[in-house]
């Protein structure tokens, strides 16, 4: 074989190797995204593993019926709540850090919202990080759509925990699509509306119906979707923050 033909053959083999690597690598990626249904709100395998571990350890625990109130929880429920807050931070830490919240500040804010201890129509001076805005009237709401979306996803996760699954995708696998829709309508809708009401967003509960109707089919980020719908019609639309005052 001539040197020229040998060079061309090597080049062809390299090209084929590149094509097959990317082809099968892409297939593997798609398979992971499809099969690992719990990879909903997180961005990597570590977050997926954390969610799976959380569900496995605390499946059946009902935090919603206790309204996320620690004074009403058993020791196991309190530990499950701590684990939920840790998971929520893990899945939303980029947004939290971007807005100046440390892990403990984020968890404190999330717990206050989940338990209904605050109304986001009022400045959260005691909870605001050092570089956050604390005056709604001169800037924007303290709660961003990203933070609110992550917290709403936490409510969804806690509601699903009773069934022993970690995502809507897993709920469909376990119950079937129609039964999953009925379960979501019966258990999840009221929980989200009640929580929006508790934190001062009662008027925005009307948008829950539209997300519930499609949540079984479009399950990637239901909390983020709902938060964006609220931001689209609040006092300062589409600015990335929630202003209901």
Coordinates of C-alpha atoms in Angstrom, one line a residue:
X1 CA 0.0 0.0 0.0
X2 CA 1.3 3.4 -1.0
X3 CA 2.0 6.0 1.6
X4 CA -0.8 8.2 0.2
X5 CA -3.4 5.4 0.3
X6 CA -2.3 4.5 3.8
X7 CA -2.8 8.0 5.0
X8 CA -6.2 8.2 3.5
X9 CA -7.2 4.9 5.1
X10 CA -6.1 6.1 8.5
X11 CA -8.0 9.3 8.0
X12 CA -11.2 7.4 7.1
X13 CA -10.9 5.2 10.1
X14 CA -10.6 8.2 12.4
X15 CA -13.6 9.8 10.8
X16 CA -15.7 6.6 11.3
X17 CA -14.5 6.3 14.9
X18 CA -15.6 9.9 15.5
X19 CA -19.0 9.3 14.0
X20 CA -19.8 6.1 15.8
X21 CA -18.6 7.5 19.1
X22 CA -20.9 10.5 18.8
X23 CA -23.8 8.4 17.5
X24 CA -23.7 5.9 20.3
X25 CA -22.8 8.4 22.9
X26 CA -25.9 10.4 21.9
X27 CA -28.1 7.3 22.1
X28 CA -26.8 6.7 25.6
X29 CA -27.6 10.3 26.6
X30 CA -31.1 10.0 25.3
X31 CA -31.6 6.7 27.1
X32 CA -30.5 8.2 30.4
X33 CA -32.8 11.1 30.1
X34 CA -35.7 8.8 29.2
X35 CA -35.1 6.0 31.7
X36 CA -34.0 8.0 34.7
X37 CA -37.3 9.7 35.2
X38 CA -36.3 11.2 38.5
X39 CA -33.9 13.5 36.8
X40 CA -36.5 16.2 36.6
X41 CA -35.4 19.3 38.4
X42 CA -31.7 18.5 38.8
X43 CA -28.9 18.9 36.3
X44 CA -26.6 15.9 36.8
X45 CA -26.4 12.3 38.0
X46 CA -25.4 13.4 41.5
X47 CA -28.7 15.3 41.9
X48 CA -30.6 12.3 40.5
X49 CA -28.9 10.0 42.9
X50 CA -29.7 12.3 45.8
X51 CA -33.4 12.4 44.8
X52 CA -33.5 8.6 44.5
X53 CA -31.9 8.2 47.9
X54 CA -34.3 10.7 49.5
X55 CA -37.4 8.9 48.1
X56 CA -36.1 5.4 49.1
X57 CA -35.4 6.5 52.7
X58 CA -38.5 8.5 53.3
X59 CA -41.2 7.0 51.0
X60 CA -44.6 7.2 52.6
X61 CA -43.8 10.1 54.9
X62 CA -46.5 12.8 54.7
X63 CA -45.2 16.2 55.3
X64 CA -48.1 18.0 53.5
X65 CA -50.6 16.8 56.1
X66 CA -48.5 18.5 58.8
X67 CA -48.3 21.6 56.7
X68 CA -44.5 21.5 56.9
X69 CA -44.9 22.5 60.6
X70 CA -42.1 21.0 62.7
X71 CA -44.1 21.3 65.9
X72 CA -46.5 18.8 64.4
X73 CA -43.9 16.4 63.1
X74 CA -42.6 13.1 64.4
X75 CA -38.8 12.7 64.6
X76 CA -38.7 10.8 61.3
X77 CA -40.9 13.5 59.6
X78 CA -38.6 16.2 60.9
X79 CA -35.6 14.4 59.4
X80 CA -37.5 13.9 56.2
X81 CA -38.2 17.7 56.1
X82 CA -34.5 18.4 56.6
X83 CA -33.6 16.0 53.8
X84 CA -36.2 17.7 51.5
X85 CA -34.7 21.1 52.2
X86 CA -31.2 19.8 51.5
X87 CA -32.5 18.3 48.2
X88 CA -34.2 21.5 47.3
X89 CA -31.0 23.5 47.9
X90 CA -29.0 21.0 45.9
X91 CA -31.3 21.3 42.9
X92 CA -31.6 25.1 43.1
X93 CA -28.2 26.1 44.5
X94 CA -27.2 28.1 41.4
X95 CA -30.2 30.4 41.7
X96 CA -29.7 30.7 45.4
X97 CA -26.0 31.6 45.2
X98 CA -26.7 34.0 42.3
X99 CA -29.1 35.9 44.5
X100 CA -26.8 35.9 47.5
X101 CA -28.3 33.2 49.6
X102 CA -26.1 30.8 51.5
X103 CA -27.3 27.3 52.0
X104 CA -28.7 28.0 55.5
X105 CA -30.3 31.2 54.3
X106 CA -32.0 29.4 51.4
X107 CA -33.2 26.6 53.6
X108 CA -34.6 29.1 56.2
X109 CA -36.4 30.9 53.5
X110 CA -37.8 27.7 51.9
X111 CA -39.0 26.4 55.3
X112 CA -40.7 29.7 56.1
X113 CA -42.5 29.6 52.7
X114 CA -43.4 25.9 53.0
X115 CA -44.7 26.3 56.5
X116 CA -46.6 29.5 55.7
X117 CA -44.7 31.6 58.2
X118 CA -44.2 34.4 55.8
X119 CA -46.2 36.4 53.3
X120 CA -44.0 37.4 50.3
X121 CA -46.0 40.6 49.8
X122 CA -44.0 42.0 52.7
X123 CA -40.2 42.6 52.9
X124 CA -38.3 39.8 54.5
X125 CA -35.8 41.9 56.2
X126 CA -34.7 39.2 58.7
X127 CA -34.3 36.6 56.0
X128 CA -32.7 38.6 53.2
X129 CA -29.1 38.0 52.4
X130 CA -26.6 40.8 52.6
X131 CA -26.7 41.7 48.9
X132 CA -30.4 41.1 48.3
X133 CA -33.0 43.8 47.7
X134 CA -35.2 44.3 50.7
X135 CA -37.6 47.1 49.6
X136 CA -40.2 46.1 47.1
X137 CA -41.3 49.7 46.4
X138 CA -37.9 50.8 45.0
X139 CA -36.8 47.7 43.1
X140 CA -38.6 44.4 42.8
X141 CA -39.9 41.5 44.8
X142 CA -37.5 39.6 47.0
X143 CA -38.6 36.2 45.7
X144 CA -37.4 35.4 42.2
X145 CA -39.3 33.2 39.8
X146 CA -36.4 30.7 40.0
X147 CA -36.5 30.5 43.8
X148 CA -40.3 30.3 43.9
X149 CA -40.2 27.6 41.1
X150 CA -37.8 25.5 43.1
X151 CA -39.9 25.8 46.2
X152 CA -43.0 24.8 44.3
X153 CA -41.1 21.8 43.0
X154 CA -40.3 21.0 46.6
X155 CA -44.0 21.0 47.4
X156 CA -44.6 18.6 44.5
X157 CA -41.8 16.4 45.7
X158 CA -43.3 16.2 49.2
X159 CA -46.7 15.5 47.9
X160 CA -45.4 12.6 45.7
X161 CA -43.3 11.2 48.6
X162 CA -46.5 9.7 50.1
X163 CA -46.8 7.5 47.0
X164 CA -43.1 6.4 47.3
X165 CA -42.1 8.0 44.0
X166 CA -39.8 11.0 43.3
X167 CA -41.3 12.5 40.1
X168 CA -44.5 12.7 38.0
X169 CA -42.7 10.5 35.5
X170 CA -42.3 7.7 38.1
X171 CA -45.9 8.3 39.2
X172 CA -47.1 7.6 35.7
X173 CA -44.9 4.4 35.5
X174 CA -46.4 3.2 38.8
X175 CA -50.1 4.1 38.3
X176 CA -50.6 4.6 34.5
X177 CA -51.3 8.0 32.9
X178 CA -55.0 8.3 33.6
X179 CA -54.8 7.2 37.2
X180 CA -51.8 9.6 37.7
X181 CA -53.9 12.5 36.3
X182 CA -56.6 11.7 38.8
X183 CA -54.2 11.5 41.7
X184 CA -52.5 14.8 40.7
X185 CA -55.9 16.6 40.4
X186 CA -57.0 15.2 43.7
X187 CA -53.9 15.7 45.9
X188 CA -51.5 18.1 44.2
X189 CA -53.8 20.9 43.0
X190 CA -55.3 21.8 46.4
X191 CA -51.8 21.6 48.1
X192 CA -50.3 24.1 45.7
X193 CA -53.4 26.5 45.8
X194 CA -53.3 26.4 49.6
X195 CA -49.6 27.2 49.7
X196 CA -49.9 30.0 47.2
X197 CA -52.7 31.4 49.4
X198 CA -50.7 31.1 52.5
X199 CA -47.8 33.1 51.1
X200 CA -50.0 35.9 49.7
X201 CA -50.5 34.7 46.1
X202 CA -54.1 33.6 46.4
X203 CA -55.1 35.4 43.2
X204 CA -52.6 33.4 41.2
X205 CA -54.1 30.1 42.2
X206 CA -56.2 30.2 38.9
X207 CA -53.1 29.2 37.0
X208 CA -52.7 25.9 38.9
X209 CA -55.6 24.4 36.9
X210 CA -53.7 24.8 33.6
X211 CA -50.5 23.3 35.0
X212 CA -52.4 20.4 36.5
X213 CA -54.1 19.6 33.2
X214 CA -50.7 19.1 31.6
X215 CA -48.4 18.1 34.4
X216 CA -48.6 14.4 33.7
X217 CA -47.5 15.0 30.1
X218 CA -45.1 17.9 30.7
X219 CA -43.3 17.1 33.9
X220 CA -39.8 18.6 33.5
X221 CA -40.2 21.7 35.8
X222 CA -43.8 22.3 36.8
X223 CA -42.9 24.6 39.7
X224 CA -40.7 26.7 37.4
X225 CA -43.5 26.8 34.8
X226 CA -46.1 28.0 37.3
X227 CA -43.7 30.6 38.8
X228 CA -43.1 32.0 35.3
X229 CA -46.9 32.2 34.7
X230 CA -47.3 34.2 37.9
X231 CA -44.5 36.5 37.0
X232 CA -46.1 37.2 33.6
X233 CA -49.1 38.7 35.2
X234 CA -47.9 40.2 38.5
X235 CA -47.3 44.0 39.2
X236 CA -44.0 44.1 37.2
X237 CA -44.5 41.4 34.5
X238 CA -41.7 39.2 33.3
X239 CA -38.9 40.8 35.4
X240 CA -37.9 37.5 36.9
X241 CA -39.3 38.3 40.4
X242 CA -42.7 38.0 42.1
X243 CA -44.5 41.2 43.0
X244 CA -48.1 40.7 44.3
X245 CA -48.2 43.9 46.3

